[in-house]
C-alpha cells in the first residue's frame, strides 16, 4: 500500500474541556498518512486517480470550524471517519497535536490508525 502524506496542517478549532476553552479558537496541528494505491495516477499523471491534498486539507479545515469537541481523541476519530467516508480512504494514520495545552510541553495530542495497512 502506498502512502500519501500531509504533514503539519494547521487550523483553528474550538476544543477543550474547560469553559474558557469553549469560548476561544485554539491552533491544532495535524499529520496524515493515507493509504492509497498511486500507480494509476502515476501512470497517467492524472490527479483524478489519486487523493487531492488541497481538497482533503480544505475539508478538514472546514470541518474544524463547524464542529466543537472537548477531547482531541474525539476530534481525531471524527477526522479519520470523515476521510474514510468522504474520500474513500481505507487506511488512515493521523497525529493530532494541541500546542500549548500543558505549560511545560510543546504540545499534547494523539496518534491513531484506522483501517488495514499492508506491507508494514
Coordinates of C-alpha atoms in Angstrom, one line a residue:
X1 CA 0.0 0.0 0.0
X2 CA 1.3 3.4 -0.9
X3 CA 1.1 6.3 1.5
X4 CA 0.1 9.9 0.8
X5 CA 1.3 12.4 3.3
X6 CA 0.0 15.7 4.6
X7 CA 2.2 17.0 7.4
X8 CA 1.9 20.0 9.6
X9 CA -1.6 21.0 8.6
X10 CA -2.6 23.8 10.9
X11 CA -6.1 25.1 11.6
X12 CA -8.0 26.7 14.4
X13 CA -10.8 24.9 16.3
X14 CA -12.9 25.3 19.4
X15 CA -11.6 22.3 21.5
X16 CA -11.3 21.7 25.2
X17 CA -13.0 20.7 28.4
X18 CA -12.7 24.0 30.3
X19 CA -15.3 26.7 30.0
X20 CA -12.8 29.2 28.8
X21 CA -11.6 26.8 26.0
X22 CA -15.2 26.6 24.7
X23 CA -15.2 30.3 24.0
X24 CA -11.9 30.6 22.0
X25 CA -10.3 29.1 19.0
X26 CA -7.0 27.2 19.5
X27 CA -4.5 26.2 16.9
X28 CA -4.2 22.4 16.2
X29 CA -1.6 20.6 14.0
X30 CA -2.4 17.5 12.0
X31 CA -0.1 15.0 10.3
X32 CA -1.8 12.5 8.0
X33 CA -0.6 9.3 6.3
X34 CA -3.3 8.0 3.9
X35 CA -3.2 4.5 2.4
X36 CA -3.8 4.8 -1.4
X37 CA -2.6 3.0 -4.5
X38 CA -0.9 5.7 -6.5
X39 CA 0.0 3.6 -9.6
X40 CA -2.9 4.7 -11.8
X41 CA -2.3 8.3 -11.0
X42 CA 1.4 8.0 -11.7
X43 CA 0.9 6.1 -14.9
X44 CA -1.4 8.7 -16.4
X45 CA -0.1 11.7 -14.5
X46 CA -3.8 12.2 -13.5
X47 CA -4.9 14.0 -10.4
X48 CA -8.4 12.4 -10.6
X49 CA -6.8 9.0 -9.9
X50 CA -5.2 10.0 -6.6
X51 CA -6.0 11.9 -3.4
X52 CA -6.2 15.7 -3.8
X53 CA -4.2 17.1 -1.0
X54 CA -5.8 20.6 -1.3
X55 CA -9.3 19.1 -1.2
X56 CA -8.5 17.0 1.9
X57 CA -6.9 19.8 3.7
X58 CA -9.8 22.2 2.9
X59 CA -12.4 19.6 4.1
X60 CA -10.6 19.1 7.4
X61 CA -10.3 22.8 7.9
X62 CA -14.0 23.4 7.2
X63 CA -14.9 20.5 9.5
X64 CA -12.8 22.1 12.3
X65 CA -14.6 25.4 12.0
X66 CA -18.1 23.8 12.1
X67 CA -17.7 21.3 15.0
X68 CA -16.6 21.7 18.6
X69 CA -15.2 18.9 20.7
X70 CA -13.9 18.6 24.2
X71 CA -11.3 16.0 23.5
X72 CA -8.6 15.7 20.9
X73 CA -9.3 12.0 20.9
X74 CA -12.9 12.6 19.7
X75 CA -11.7 15.1 17.1
X76 CA -9.1 12.6 15.8
X77 CA -11.7 9.8 15.5
X78 CA -14.1 12.1 13.6
X79 CA -11.4 13.2 11.2
X80 CA -10.5 9.6 10.5
X81 CA -14.1 8.7 9.9
X82 CA -14.6 11.8 7.7
X83 CA -11.7 10.9 5.5
X84 CA -12.8 7.3 5.0
X85 CA -16.4 8.4 4.2
X86 CA -15.8 11.5 2.0
X87 CA -12.7 10.3 0.1
X88 CA -13.0 6.5 0.2
X89 CA -9.7 6.2 2.1
X90 CA -9.3 2.7 3.6
X91 CA -6.3 3.4 5.8
X92 CA -5.6 6.5 7.9
X93 CA -2.8 7.3 10.3
X94 CA -3.1 10.6 11.9
X95 CA -1.4 12.6 14.7
X96 CA -3.3 15.5 16.1
X97 CA -1.5 17.9 18.3
X98 CA -2.7 20.7 20.6
X99 CA 0.3 23.1 21.2
X100 CA 0.5 24.9 24.5
X101 CA -2.1 22.8 26.3
X102 CA 0.3 21.9 29.0
X103 CA 2.7 24.5 30.3
X104 CA 5.9 22.6 30.1
X105 CA 5.2 20.7 26.9
X106 CA 5.5 21.8 23.3
X107 CA 2.2 20.1 22.6
X108 CA -0.1 17.2 23.6
X109 CA -2.1 15.0 21.3
X110 CA -3.0 11.6 20.0
X111 CA -1.9 9.3 17.2
X112 CA -4.4 6.8 15.8
X113 CA -4.5 4.3 13.0
X114 CA -7.7 3.2 11.4
X115 CA -8.0 0.6 8.6
X116 CA -5.7 -2.1 7.4
X117 CA -2.1 -1.4 6.3
X118 CA -0.5 -4.0 4.1
X119 CA 3.3 -4.2 3.8
X120 CA 4.1 -2.8 7.2

